[in-house]
Amino acid sequence: MFASYSHLTVKPESIMKSESRQYSIRAGEKMVAIAEEALSSTWDWKNKLLNATRFYQAASKKIHILNPKGELVAYLEKPRGFNKEMYIKARDGGHISELWPTLKVRTQTIDAYLPDGNIFC
């Protein structure tokens, strides 16, 4: 179901501002996935209010991960609030992993943890 890639490129694909955000994920020239913000988080009035202020980082996000054919594979979910963690969930809602970003001036890393707390290798 999932494959490993050493280098991925993410490119925005949304044409109109009114659309939900959409990104293509590529390994070289091959498209491996599409990431698309769910309409439920795009049109939520609380998120719109937070995005219109300095508190845009507190808005919740739900991003669908689709295969190149457009079929839902998994989704990323960031709860509302100033927390940094994001959750990767399977199509059926089962917990796959947690993502913890570390953003510094020169380096940005994302650590992935399994549900049991061990780091994902």
mmCIF file of C-alpha atoms in Angstrom:
data_model
loop_
_atom_site.group_PDB
_atom_site.id
_atom_site.type_symbol
_atom_site.label_atom_id
_atom_site.label_comp_id
_atom_site.label_asym_id
_atom_site.label_seq_id
_atom_site.Cartn_x
_atom_site.Cartn_y
_atom_site.Cartn_z
ATOM 1 C CA MET A 1 0.000 0.000 0.000
ATOM 2 C CA PHE A 2 2.830 2.420 0.854
ATOM 3 C CA ALA A 3 6.293 2.743 -0.720
ATOM 4 C CA SER A 4 9.518 4.436 0.400
ATOM 5 C CA TYR A 5 11.117 7.267 -1.561
ATOM 6 C CA SER A 6 14.372 9.052 -0.745
ATOM 7 C CA HIS A 7 13.341 12.394 -2.279
ATOM 8 C CA LEU A 8 9.862 13.825 -2.818
ATOM 9 C CA THR A 9 8.802 17.125 -4.363
ATOM 10 C CA VAL A 10 5.557 18.841 -3.362
ATOM 11 C CA LYS A 11 4.082 21.343 -5.820
ATOM 12 C CA PRO A 12 0.873 23.398 -5.404
ATOM 13 C CA GLU A 13 -1.772 22.574 -8.005
ATOM 14 C CA SER A 14 -4.774 24.730 -6.995
ATOM 15 C CA ILE A 15 -5.838 27.115 -9.721
ATOM 16 C CA MET A 16 -8.451 29.257 -7.978
ATOM 17 C CA LYS A 17 -8.211 30.726 -4.490
ATOM 18 C CA SER A 18 -11.755 29.592 -3.707
ATOM 19 C CA GLU A 19 -10.781 25.938 -4.227
ATOM 20 C CA SER A 20 -9.428 23.764 -1.474
ATOM 21 C CA ARG A 21 -5.653 23.582 -1.585
ATOM 22 C CA GLN A 22 -4.256 20.761 -3.700
ATOM 23 C CA TYR A 23 -0.648 19.571 -4.086
ATOM 24 C CA SER A 24 1.013 16.992 -6.298
ATOM 25 C CA ILE A 25 3.648 14.790 -4.666
ATOM 26 C CA ARG A 26 6.301 13.522 -7.067
ATOM 27 C CA ALA A 27 9.346 11.261 -6.957
ATOM 28 C CA GLY A 28 11.370 12.594 -9.881
ATOM 29 C CA GLU A 29 8.937 12.843 -12.802
ATOM 30 C CA LYS A 30 6.562 10.196 -11.431
ATOM 31 C CA MET A 31 3.465 11.408 -9.562
ATOM 32 C CA VAL A 32 3.095 9.241 -6.462
ATOM 33 C CA ALA A 33 0.256 10.999 -4.633
ATOM 34 C CA ILE A 34 -2.026 14.006 -4.406
ATOM 35 C CA ALA A 35 -2.626 15.907 -1.173
ATOM 36 C CA GLU A 36 -5.898 17.832 -1.015
ATOM 37 C CA GLU A 37 -7.341 19.834 1.862
ATOM 38 C CA ALA A 38 -10.757 18.490 2.841
ATOM 39 C CA LEU A 39 -13.699 20.808 2.243
ATOM 40 C CA SER A 40 -14.759 20.329 5.867
ATOM 41 C CA SER A 41 -11.627 22.146 7.085
ATOM 42 C CA THR A 42 -11.556 24.648 4.193
ATOM 43 C CA TRP A 43 -15.094 25.930 4.763
ATOM 44 C CA ASP A 44 -15.268 25.645 8.584
ATOM 45 C CA TRP A 45 -16.181 29.121 9.943
ATOM 46 C CA LYS A 46 -13.830 28.794 12.939
ATOM 47 C CA ASN A 47 -10.906 28.017 10.627
ATOM 48 C CA LYS A 48 -11.846 30.931 8.357
ATOM 49 C CA LEU A 49 -11.848 33.259 11.367
ATOM 50 C CA LEU A 50 -8.472 31.965 12.578
ATOM 51 C CA ASN A 51 -6.982 32.172 9.068
ATOM 52 C CA ALA A 52 -8.061 35.823 8.783
ATOM 53 C CA THR A 53 -6.098 36.739 11.928
ATOM 54 C CA ARG A 54 -2.614 36.193 13.285
ATOM 55 C CA PHE A 55 -3.807 32.905 14.779
ATOM 56 C CA TYR A 56 -3.858 31.019 11.461
ATOM 57 C CA GLN A 57 -1.515 28.367 12.923
ATOM 58 C CA ALA A 58 -4.244 27.354 15.379
ATOM 59 C CA ALA A 59 -6.684 26.350 12.615
ATOM 60 C CA SER A 60 -7.463 22.662 12.218
ATOM 61 C CA LYS A 61 -6.540 20.885 8.992
ATOM 62 C CA LYS A 62 -7.657 17.675 7.382
ATOM 63 C CA ILE A 63 -5.749 16.702 4.265
ATOM 64 C CA HIS A 64 -6.733 13.759 2.087
ATOM 65 C CA ILE A 65 -3.865 11.739 0.602
ATOM 66 C CA LEU A 66 -4.946 10.313 -2.749
ATOM 67 C CA ASN A 67 -3.151 7.928 -5.078
ATOM 68 C CA PRO A 68 -2.531 9.129 -8.679
ATOM 69 C CA LYS A 69 -5.918 7.654 -9.688
ATOM 70 C CA GLY A 70 -7.675 9.903 -7.154
ATOM 71 C CA GLU A 71 -8.589 7.168 -4.662
ATOM 72 C CA LEU A 72 -8.344 7.983 -0.950
ATOM 73 C CA VAL A 73 -5.399 6.182 0.680
ATOM 74 C CA ALA A 74 -5.029 7.999 4.003
ATOM 75 C CA TYR A 75 -5.446 11.415 5.548
ATOM 76 C CA LEU A 76 -3.492 13.807 7.739
ATOM 77 C CA GLU A 77 -5.286 15.505 10.580
ATOM 78 C CA LYS A 78 -4.118 18.459 12.677
ATOM 79 C CA PRO A 79 -6.436 19.327 15.561
ATOM 80 C CA ARG A 80 -7.407 22.940 16.243
ATOM 81 C CA GLY A 81 -4.996 24.678 18.620
ATOM 82 C CA PHE A 82 -1.332 25.594 18.863
ATOM 83 C CA ASN A 83 -0.174 21.978 18.986
ATOM 84 C CA LYS A 84 2.420 20.870 16.444
ATOM 85 C CA GLU A 85 1.565 17.202 16.105
ATOM 86 C CA MET A 86 -0.321 15.815 13.142
ATOM 87 C CA TYR A 87 -1.892 12.390 12.818
ATOM 88 C CA ILE A 88 -1.828 10.076 9.822
ATOM 89 C CA LYS A 89 -4.920 7.920 9.661
ATOM 90 C CA ALA A 90 -5.896 5.132 7.286
ATOM 91 C CA ARG A 91 -8.879 5.386 4.977
ATOM 92 C CA ASP A 92 -11.016 3.563 7.577
ATOM 93 C CA GLY A 93 -9.920 5.950 10.369
ATOM 94 C CA GLY A 94 -7.350 3.653 11.984
ATOM 95 C CA HIS A 95 -4.327 5.406 13.507
ATOM 96 C CA ILE A 96 -1.139 4.858 11.439
ATOM 97 C CA SER A 97 1.394 7.372 12.762
ATOM 98 C CA GLU A 98 2.013 10.739 14.442
ATOM 99 C CA LEU A 99 4.154 13.454 12.857
ATOM 100 C CA TRP A 100 6.144 15.858 15.037
ATOM 101 C CA PRO A 101 7.798 18.694 13.068
ATOM 102 C CA THR A 102 10.907 20.462 14.349
ATOM 103 C CA LEU A 103 11.401 23.765 12.569
ATOM 104 C CA LYS A 104 14.694 25.600 12.965
ATOM 105 C CA VAL A 105 16.277 28.357 10.906
ATOM 106 C CA ARG A 106 18.594 26.080 8.921
ATOM 107 C CA THR A 107 16.946 22.681 9.228
ATOM 108 C CA GLN A 108 13.405 21.388 9.187
ATOM 109 C CA THR A 109 12.759 17.803 10.231
ATOM 110 C CA ILE A 110 9.640 15.733 10.710
ATOM 111 C CA ASP A 111 9.770 12.719 13.001
ATOM 112 C CA ALA A 112 7.158 10.002 12.525
ATOM 113 C CA TYR A 113 6.083 7.865 15.476
ATOM 114 C CA LEU A 114 4.117 4.626 15.488
ATOM 115 C CA PRO A 115 0.988 4.371 17.684
ATOM 116 C CA ASP A 116 3.007 2.502 20.351
ATOM 117 C CA GLY A 117 5.410 5.473 20.699
ATOM 118 C CA ASN A 118 8.397 4.007 18.807
ATOM 119 C CA ILE A 119 9.969 6.067 16.045
ATOM 120 C CA PHE A 120 8.950 5.034 12.533
ATOM 121 C CA CYS A 121 11.972 3.789 10.516
#
